[in-house]
Coordinates of C-alpha atoms in Angstrom, one line a residue:
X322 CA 103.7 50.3 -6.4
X323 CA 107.1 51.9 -4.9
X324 CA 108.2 50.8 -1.3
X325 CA 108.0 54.3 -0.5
X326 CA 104.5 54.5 -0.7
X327 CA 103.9 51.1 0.8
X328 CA 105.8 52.4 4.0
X329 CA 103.6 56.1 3.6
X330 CA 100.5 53.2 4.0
X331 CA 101.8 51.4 6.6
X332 CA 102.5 54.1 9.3
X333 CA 99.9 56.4 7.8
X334 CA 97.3 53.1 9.0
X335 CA 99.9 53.0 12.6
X336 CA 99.1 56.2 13.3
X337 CA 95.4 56.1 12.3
X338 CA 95.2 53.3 14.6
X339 CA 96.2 54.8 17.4
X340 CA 93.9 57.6 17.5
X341 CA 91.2 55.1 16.7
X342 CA 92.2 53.3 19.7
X343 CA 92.3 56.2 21.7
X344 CA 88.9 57.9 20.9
X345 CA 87.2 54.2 21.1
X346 CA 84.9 55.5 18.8
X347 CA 82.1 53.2 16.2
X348 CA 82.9 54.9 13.2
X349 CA 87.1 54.2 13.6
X350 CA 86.3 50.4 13.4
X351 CA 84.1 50.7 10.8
X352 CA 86.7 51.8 7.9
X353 CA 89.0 49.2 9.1
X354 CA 86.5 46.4 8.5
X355 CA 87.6 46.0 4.7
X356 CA 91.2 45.5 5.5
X357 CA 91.2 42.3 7.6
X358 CA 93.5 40.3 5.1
X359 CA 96.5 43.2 6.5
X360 CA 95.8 41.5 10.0
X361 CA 95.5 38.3 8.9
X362 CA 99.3 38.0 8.1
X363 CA 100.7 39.8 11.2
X364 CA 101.8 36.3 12.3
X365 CA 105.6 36.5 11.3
X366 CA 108.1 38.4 14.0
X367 CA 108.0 42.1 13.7
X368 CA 112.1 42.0 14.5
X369 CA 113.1 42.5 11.2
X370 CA 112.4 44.9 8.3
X371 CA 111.2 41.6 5.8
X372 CA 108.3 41.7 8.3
X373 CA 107.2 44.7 6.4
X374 CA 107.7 43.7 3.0
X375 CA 105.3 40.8 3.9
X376 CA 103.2 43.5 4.6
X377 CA 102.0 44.0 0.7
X378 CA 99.3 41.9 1.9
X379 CA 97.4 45.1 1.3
X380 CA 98.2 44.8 -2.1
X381 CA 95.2 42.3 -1.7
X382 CA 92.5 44.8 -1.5
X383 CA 89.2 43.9 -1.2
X384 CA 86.7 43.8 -4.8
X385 CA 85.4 46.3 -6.2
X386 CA 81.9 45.2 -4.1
X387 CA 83.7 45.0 -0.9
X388 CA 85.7 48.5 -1.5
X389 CA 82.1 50.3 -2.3
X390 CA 80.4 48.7 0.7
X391 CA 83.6 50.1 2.4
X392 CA 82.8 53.8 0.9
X393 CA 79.2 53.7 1.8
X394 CA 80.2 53.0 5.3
X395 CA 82.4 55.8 5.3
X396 CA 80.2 57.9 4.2
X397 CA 78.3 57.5 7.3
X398 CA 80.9 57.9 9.5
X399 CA 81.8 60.9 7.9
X400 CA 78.9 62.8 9.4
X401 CA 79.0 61.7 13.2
X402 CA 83.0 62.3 13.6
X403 CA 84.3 64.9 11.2
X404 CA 86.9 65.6 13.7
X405 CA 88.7 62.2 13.6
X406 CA 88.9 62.5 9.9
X407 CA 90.9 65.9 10.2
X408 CA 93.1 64.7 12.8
X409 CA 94.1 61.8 10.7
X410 CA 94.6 63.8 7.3
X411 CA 97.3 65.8 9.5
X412 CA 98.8 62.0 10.3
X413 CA 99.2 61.2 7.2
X414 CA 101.2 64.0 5.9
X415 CA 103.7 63.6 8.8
X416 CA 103.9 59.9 7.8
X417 CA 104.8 61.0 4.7
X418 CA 107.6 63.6 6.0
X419 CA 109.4 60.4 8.1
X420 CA 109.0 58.1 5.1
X421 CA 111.0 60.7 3.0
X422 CA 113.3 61.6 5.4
X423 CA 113.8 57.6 6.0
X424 CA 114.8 56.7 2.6
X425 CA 117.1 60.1 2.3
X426 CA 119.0 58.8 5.8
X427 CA 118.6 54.9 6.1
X428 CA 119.0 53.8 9.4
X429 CA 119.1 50.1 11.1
X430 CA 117.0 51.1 13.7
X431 CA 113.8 51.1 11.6
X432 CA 112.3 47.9 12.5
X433 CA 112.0 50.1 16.2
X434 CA 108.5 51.8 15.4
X435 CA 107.4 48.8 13.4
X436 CA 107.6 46.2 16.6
X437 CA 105.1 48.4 18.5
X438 CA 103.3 49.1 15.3
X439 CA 102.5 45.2 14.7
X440 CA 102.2 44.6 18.5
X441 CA 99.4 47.4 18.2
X442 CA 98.0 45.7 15.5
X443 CA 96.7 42.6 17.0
X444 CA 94.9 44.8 19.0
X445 CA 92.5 45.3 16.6
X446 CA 92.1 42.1 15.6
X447 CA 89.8 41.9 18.5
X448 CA 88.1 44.8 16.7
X449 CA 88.1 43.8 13.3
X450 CA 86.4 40.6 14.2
X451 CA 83.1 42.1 15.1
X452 CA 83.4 44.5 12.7
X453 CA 83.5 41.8 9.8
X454 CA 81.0 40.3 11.9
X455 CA 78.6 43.4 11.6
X456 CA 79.2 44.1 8.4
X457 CA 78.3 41.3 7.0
X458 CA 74.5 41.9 8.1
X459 CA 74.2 44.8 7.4
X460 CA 73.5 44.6 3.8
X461 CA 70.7 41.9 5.0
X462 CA 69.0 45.1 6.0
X463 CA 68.5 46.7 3.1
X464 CA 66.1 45.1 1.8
X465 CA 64.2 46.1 5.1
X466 CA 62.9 49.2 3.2
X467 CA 61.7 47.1 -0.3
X468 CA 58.9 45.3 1.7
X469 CA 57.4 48.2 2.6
X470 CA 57.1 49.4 -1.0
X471 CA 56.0 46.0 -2.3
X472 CA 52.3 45.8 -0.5
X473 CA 51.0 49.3 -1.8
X474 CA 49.9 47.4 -4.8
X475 CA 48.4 44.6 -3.1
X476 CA 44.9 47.1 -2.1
X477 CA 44.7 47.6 -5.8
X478 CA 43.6 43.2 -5.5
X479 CA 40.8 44.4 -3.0
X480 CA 39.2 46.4 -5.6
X481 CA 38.2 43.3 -6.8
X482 CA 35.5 42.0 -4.9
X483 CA 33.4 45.0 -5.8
X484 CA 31.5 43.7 -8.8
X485 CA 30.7 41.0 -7.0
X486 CA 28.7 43.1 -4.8
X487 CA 27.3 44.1 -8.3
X488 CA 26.6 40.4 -9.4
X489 CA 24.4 40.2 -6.3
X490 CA 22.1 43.3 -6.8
X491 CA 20.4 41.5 -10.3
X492 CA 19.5 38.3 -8.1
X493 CA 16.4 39.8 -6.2
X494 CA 15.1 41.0 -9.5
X495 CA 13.3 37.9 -10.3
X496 CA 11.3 38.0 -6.9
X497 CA 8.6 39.5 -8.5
X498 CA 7.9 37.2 -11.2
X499 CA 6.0 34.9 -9.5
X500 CA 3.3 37.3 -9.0
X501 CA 1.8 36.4 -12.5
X502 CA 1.5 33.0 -11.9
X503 CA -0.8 33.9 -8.8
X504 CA -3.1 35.6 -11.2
X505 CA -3.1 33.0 -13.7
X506 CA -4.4 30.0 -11.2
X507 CA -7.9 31.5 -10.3
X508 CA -8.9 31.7 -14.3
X509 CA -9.3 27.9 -14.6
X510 CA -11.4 27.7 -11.7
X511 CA -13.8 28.7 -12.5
X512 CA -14.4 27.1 -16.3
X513 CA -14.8 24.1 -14.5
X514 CA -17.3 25.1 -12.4
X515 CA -20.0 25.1 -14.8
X516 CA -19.3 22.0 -16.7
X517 CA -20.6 19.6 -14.8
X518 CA -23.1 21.0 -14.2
X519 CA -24.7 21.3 -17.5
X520 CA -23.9 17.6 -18.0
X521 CA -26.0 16.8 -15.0
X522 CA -29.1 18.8 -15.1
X523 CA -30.6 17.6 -17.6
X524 CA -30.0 14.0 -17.2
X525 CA -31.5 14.2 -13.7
X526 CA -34.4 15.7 -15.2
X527 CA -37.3 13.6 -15.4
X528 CA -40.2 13.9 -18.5
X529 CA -42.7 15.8 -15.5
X530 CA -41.9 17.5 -12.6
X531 CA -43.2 16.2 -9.2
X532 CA -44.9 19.8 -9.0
X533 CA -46.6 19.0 -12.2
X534 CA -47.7 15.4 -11.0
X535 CA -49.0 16.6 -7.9
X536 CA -51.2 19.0 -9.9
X537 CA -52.5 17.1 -11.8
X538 CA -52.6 13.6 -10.4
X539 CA -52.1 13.5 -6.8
X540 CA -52.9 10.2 -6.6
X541 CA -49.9 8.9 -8.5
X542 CA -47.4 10.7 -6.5
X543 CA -46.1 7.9 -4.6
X544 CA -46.2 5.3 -7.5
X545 CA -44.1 8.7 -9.6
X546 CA -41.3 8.9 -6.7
X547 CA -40.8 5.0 -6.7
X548 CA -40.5 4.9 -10.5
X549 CA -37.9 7.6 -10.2
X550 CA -35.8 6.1 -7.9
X551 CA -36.1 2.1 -10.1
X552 CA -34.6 4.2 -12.5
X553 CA -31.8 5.8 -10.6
X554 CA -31.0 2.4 -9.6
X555 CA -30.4 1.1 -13.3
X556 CA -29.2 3.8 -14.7
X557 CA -31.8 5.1 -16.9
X558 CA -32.8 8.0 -14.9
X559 CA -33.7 11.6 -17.5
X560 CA -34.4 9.3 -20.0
X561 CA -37.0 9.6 -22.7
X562 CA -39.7 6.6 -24.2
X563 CA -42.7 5.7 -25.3
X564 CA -44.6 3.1 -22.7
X565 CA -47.4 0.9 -24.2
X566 CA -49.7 -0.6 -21.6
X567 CA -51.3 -4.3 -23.1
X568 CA -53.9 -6.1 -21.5
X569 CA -55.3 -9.2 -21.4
X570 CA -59.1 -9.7 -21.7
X571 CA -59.7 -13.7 -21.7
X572 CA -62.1 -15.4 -19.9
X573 CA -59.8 -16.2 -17.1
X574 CA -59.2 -12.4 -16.9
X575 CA -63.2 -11.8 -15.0
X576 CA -61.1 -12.0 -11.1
X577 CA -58.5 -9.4 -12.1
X578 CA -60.6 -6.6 -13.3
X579 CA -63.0 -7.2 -10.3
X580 CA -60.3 -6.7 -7.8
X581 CA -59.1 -3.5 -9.5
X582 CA -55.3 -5.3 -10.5
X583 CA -55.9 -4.3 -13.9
X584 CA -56.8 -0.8 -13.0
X585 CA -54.0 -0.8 -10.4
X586 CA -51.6 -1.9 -13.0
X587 CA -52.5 1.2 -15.5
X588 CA -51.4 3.4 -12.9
X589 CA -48.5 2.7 -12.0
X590 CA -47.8 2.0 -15.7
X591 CA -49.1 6.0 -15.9
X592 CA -46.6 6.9 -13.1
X593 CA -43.3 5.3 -15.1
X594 CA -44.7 7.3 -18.2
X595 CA -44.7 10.6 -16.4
X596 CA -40.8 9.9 -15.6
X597 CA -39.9 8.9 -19.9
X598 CA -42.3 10.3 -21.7
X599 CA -43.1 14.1 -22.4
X600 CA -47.0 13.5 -23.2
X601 CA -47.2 11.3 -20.1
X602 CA -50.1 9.7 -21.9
X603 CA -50.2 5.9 -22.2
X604 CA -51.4 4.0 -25.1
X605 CA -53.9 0.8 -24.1
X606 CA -54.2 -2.5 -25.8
X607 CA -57.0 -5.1 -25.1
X608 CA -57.0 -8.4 -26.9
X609 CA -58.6 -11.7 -26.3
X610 CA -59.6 -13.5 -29.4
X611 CA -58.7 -10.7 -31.6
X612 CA -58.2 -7.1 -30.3
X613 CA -61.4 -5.7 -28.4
X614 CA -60.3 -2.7 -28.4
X615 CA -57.7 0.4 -27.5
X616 CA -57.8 3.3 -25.6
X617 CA -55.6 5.7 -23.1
X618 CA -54.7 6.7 -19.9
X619 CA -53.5 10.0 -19.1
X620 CA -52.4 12.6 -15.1
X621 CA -56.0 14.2 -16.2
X622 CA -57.7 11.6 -16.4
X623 CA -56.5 8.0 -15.1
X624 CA -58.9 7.5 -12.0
X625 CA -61.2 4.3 -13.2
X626 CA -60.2 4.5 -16.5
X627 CA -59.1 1.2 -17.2
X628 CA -62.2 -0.3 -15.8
X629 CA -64.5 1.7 -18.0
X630 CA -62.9 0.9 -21.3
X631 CA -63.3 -2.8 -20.2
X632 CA -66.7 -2.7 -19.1
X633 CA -67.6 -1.2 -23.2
X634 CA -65.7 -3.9 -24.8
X635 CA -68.5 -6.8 -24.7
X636 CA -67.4 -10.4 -24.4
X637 CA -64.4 -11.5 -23.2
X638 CA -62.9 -14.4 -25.4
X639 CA -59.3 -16.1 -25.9
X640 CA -55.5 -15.4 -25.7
X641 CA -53.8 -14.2 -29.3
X642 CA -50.8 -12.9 -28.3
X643 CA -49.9 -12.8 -31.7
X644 CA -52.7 -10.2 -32.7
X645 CA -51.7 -8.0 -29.3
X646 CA -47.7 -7.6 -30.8
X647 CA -48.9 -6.7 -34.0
X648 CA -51.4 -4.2 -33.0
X649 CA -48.6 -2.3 -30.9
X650 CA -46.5 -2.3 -33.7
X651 CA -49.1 -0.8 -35.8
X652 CA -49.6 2.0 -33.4
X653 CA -45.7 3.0 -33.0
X654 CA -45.2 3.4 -36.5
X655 CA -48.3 4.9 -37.0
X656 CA -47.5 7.6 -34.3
X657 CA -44.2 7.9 -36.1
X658 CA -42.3 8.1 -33.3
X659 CA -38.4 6.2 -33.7
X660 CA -37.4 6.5 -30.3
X661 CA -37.3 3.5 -27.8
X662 CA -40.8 2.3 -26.0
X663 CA -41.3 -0.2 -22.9
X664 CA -44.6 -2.4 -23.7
X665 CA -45.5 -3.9 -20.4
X666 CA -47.2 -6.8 -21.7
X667 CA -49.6 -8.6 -19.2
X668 CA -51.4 -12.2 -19.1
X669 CA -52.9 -15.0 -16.8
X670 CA -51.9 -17.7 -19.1
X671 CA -50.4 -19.4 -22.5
X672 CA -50.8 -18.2 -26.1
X673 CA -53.7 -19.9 -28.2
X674 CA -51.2 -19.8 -31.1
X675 CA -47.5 -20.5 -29.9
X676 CA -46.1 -20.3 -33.6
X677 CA -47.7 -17.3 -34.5
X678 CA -46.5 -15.5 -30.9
X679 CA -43.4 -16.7 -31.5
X680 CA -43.2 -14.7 -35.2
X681 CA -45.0 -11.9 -33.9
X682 CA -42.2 -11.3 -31.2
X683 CA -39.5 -12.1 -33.6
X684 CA -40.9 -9.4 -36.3
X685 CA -41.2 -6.7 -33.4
X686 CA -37.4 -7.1 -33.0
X687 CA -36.5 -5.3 -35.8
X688 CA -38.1 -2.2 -34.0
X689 CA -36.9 -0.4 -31.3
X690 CA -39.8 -2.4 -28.6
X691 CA -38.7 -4.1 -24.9
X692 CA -41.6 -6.7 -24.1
X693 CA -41.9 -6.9 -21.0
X694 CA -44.7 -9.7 -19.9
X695 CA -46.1 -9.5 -16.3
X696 CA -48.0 -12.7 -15.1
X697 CA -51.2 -12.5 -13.0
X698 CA -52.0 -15.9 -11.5
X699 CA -50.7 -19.0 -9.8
X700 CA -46.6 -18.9 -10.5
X701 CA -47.0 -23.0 -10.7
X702 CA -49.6 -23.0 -14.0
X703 CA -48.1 -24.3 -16.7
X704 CA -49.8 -21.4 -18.8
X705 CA -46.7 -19.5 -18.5
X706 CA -44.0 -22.0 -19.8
X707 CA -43.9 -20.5 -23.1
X708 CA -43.7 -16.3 -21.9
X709 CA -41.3 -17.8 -19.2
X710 CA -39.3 -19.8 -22.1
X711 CA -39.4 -16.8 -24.2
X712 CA -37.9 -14.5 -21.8
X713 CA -35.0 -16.8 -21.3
X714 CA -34.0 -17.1 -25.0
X715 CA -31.2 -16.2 -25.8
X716 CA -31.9 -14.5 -29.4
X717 CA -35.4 -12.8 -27.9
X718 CA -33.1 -9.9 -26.7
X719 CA -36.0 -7.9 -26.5
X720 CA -38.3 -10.0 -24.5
X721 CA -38.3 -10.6 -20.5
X722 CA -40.6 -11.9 -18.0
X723 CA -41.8 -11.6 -14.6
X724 CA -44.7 -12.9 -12.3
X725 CA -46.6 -10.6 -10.3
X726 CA -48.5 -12.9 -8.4
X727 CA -51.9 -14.1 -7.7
X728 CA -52.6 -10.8 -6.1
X729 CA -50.7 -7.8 -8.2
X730 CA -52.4 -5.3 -6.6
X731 CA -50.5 -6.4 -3.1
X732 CA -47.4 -6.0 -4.7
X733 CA -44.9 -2.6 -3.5
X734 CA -44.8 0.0 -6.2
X735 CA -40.6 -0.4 -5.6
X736 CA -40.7 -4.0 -6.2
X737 CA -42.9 -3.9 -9.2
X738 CA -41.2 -0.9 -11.1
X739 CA -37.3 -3.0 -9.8
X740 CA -38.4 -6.0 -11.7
X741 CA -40.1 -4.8 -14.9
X742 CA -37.2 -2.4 -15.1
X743 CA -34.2 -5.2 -14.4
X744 CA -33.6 -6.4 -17.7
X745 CA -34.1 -3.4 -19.7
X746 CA -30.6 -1.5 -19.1
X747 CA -29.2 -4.2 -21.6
X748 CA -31.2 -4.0 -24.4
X749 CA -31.1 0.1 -24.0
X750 CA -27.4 -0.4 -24.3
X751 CA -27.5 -2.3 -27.6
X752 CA -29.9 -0.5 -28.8
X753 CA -28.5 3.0 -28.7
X754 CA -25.1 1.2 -30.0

């Protein structure tokens, strides 16, 4: 660059100064914030004219950056003082008209305007400070704007939560399941209801009704009621068997008829019947010496009855119980019948033939027959050693005893029917195994 247009610069920038100064105006200061290196050197005397050749310090222009922030910020002064700019345009060519007309007539007495030119410029040092000073934030602001760009996308996130709201409708959909499984508890009910009942009934039922016993034998309703309840108590209530009644008709027998214990005996033996068996109709053995005869008791026709088939059987001799067992067995199989049956066999003393009785109990085993022996008489005779010996073996299962007294017919209808009844429950059990 020629000195010539160096000097044009530097008074064109003196004069631009001055009116700057002058007006005081914002936008002046502005367009001399990018030359505050020009300032910077103003620290040599402004005597001589060397003073200005260190001005080519504006030979140091700012960057390209710097020079375009300087632009835009003209650019806005532009607008607000239009008048300064024409004012300094005019400046600027009369610069130019002294610089040519220096260099066509040199004179010593340049260095003149340049003392008040550099002692002007430290004025706006003062200036240019600040104006660095605000420059240099304002590009901070720019990005003022950008923010409020940025968060329009950010709504376009609170779109999201809205199938969530749709994840949340499909939950009360299973409310309503449960309402089926109401309607399935109430069908289970009642199947069990009826069972148990069924199961019940019948085994509660006994052979007769109490309607049908008072009918037909009033006289055997209390004995019927106390045989019921014996067999509650051991378990063998609805059940069904065959009862054999088996007397004994010895000489020592004459006390028992008289009193009516033998009558008294068949009965209650009729009472148990009605409760097992369905014909209700006992089966009577006498024997002595041999067997004097047989007969039957039945709800028609029970009153006396023992007493009148004694009284047409003659003599009265000895005890076989030998010829008693077999005789019962004979009628069981000759009924045919292969259910269970209760013989209630009674005596007043010892067997004539111990071996033979013994035989005769142990053949009976092999059929379905409880012996149960009932003693009339003094419980100290020896007479009943061997039914009392019997009924404590331990392989004569199907044999028991119990003594009824001296007077049977004194004894309770309960305690008769609990102890004929006590040992049977055991052999019913193996029997039906």
């Amino acid at each position: 660059m020629g000195i010539r247009s160096l000097l044009r610069k530097v008074f064109g920038r003196e004069r631009a100064e001055r009116d700057e100064s002058a007006a005081t105006t914002v936008p002046a200061q502005t367009e001399r914030t990018h030359q505050p290196e020009t300032s910077t050197p103003v620290t040599s005397t402004p005597t001589t004219t060397k003073t200005t050749a260190t001005v080519p310090a504006p030979a140091k222009e700012p960057s390209p950056a710097a020079a375009a922030k300087v632009t835009a910020e003209k650019s806005t002064t532009k607008t607000e003082a239009p008048k300064a700019e024409r004012s300094e345009r005019s400046e600027a060519e009369k610069a130019d008209d002294l610089v040519a007309a220096a260099f066509d007539n040199p004179r010593t007495s340049t260095p003149e305007p340049s003392v008040p030119a550099q002692t002007k410029r430290e004025e706006p040092k003062t200036a240019t400070v600040p104006a660095q000073a605000v420059s240099a934030p304002e590009p901070l602001k720019t990005p003022e704007p950008e923010p409020v760009a940025e968060p329009e996308p950010e709504p376009v996130a609170e779109v999201v939560p809205e199938p969530v709201a749709e994840v949340v409708v499909p939950e009360p959909a299973p409310e309503p399941e449960p309402e089926p499984v109401a309607v399935a508890e109430p069908e289970p009910e009642p199947v069990v209801v009826p069972e148990p009942k069924s199961e019940t009934t019948p085994a509660a039922k006994p052979a007769h009704s109490l309607a049908q016993v008072k009918s037909r034998a009033p006289g055997l309703v209390d004995a019927y009621k106390a045989a019921g309840t014996a067999l509650k108590d051991v378990g063998l209530a609805g059940e069904r068997a065959t009862v054999y009644l088996v007397l004994d008709r010895s000489g020592s027998m004459r006390p028992f008829f008289k009193d009516g214990s033998a009558q008294h005996l068949g009965e209650q033996t009729l009472a148990l019947s009605a409760q097992l068996d369905e014909s209700a109709t006992v089966q009577i053995v006498f024997f002595s010496t041999e067997i004097d005869g047989t007969g039957e008791v039945s709800l028609s026709s029970y009153e006396n009855r023992v007493d009148e088939l004694h009284a047409g059987l003659g003599r009265m001799g000895r005890t076989n119980y030998a010829a008693a067992v077999e005789e019962v067995v004979a009628l069981h199989e000759k009924a045919g019948n292969p259910g269970p049956a209760l013989v209630i066999f009674q005596t007043d003393g010892a067997p004539e033939a111990k071996v033979a009785a013994e035989k005769a109990f142990a053949g009976a085993a092999k059929l379905p027959l409880f012996w149960q022996i009932v003693a009339f008489g003094d419980p100290e005779a020896k007479g009943f050693d061997f039914a009392k010996k019997l009924g404590a073996d331990e392989k004569a299962t199907n044999v028991a005893f119990f003594h009824a007294g001296p007077t049977p017919k004194d004894l309770p209808a309960a305690e008769l029917y609990g102890n004929l009844l006590a040992a049977l429950p055991t052999w019913w059990a193996a029997h039906k195994a």
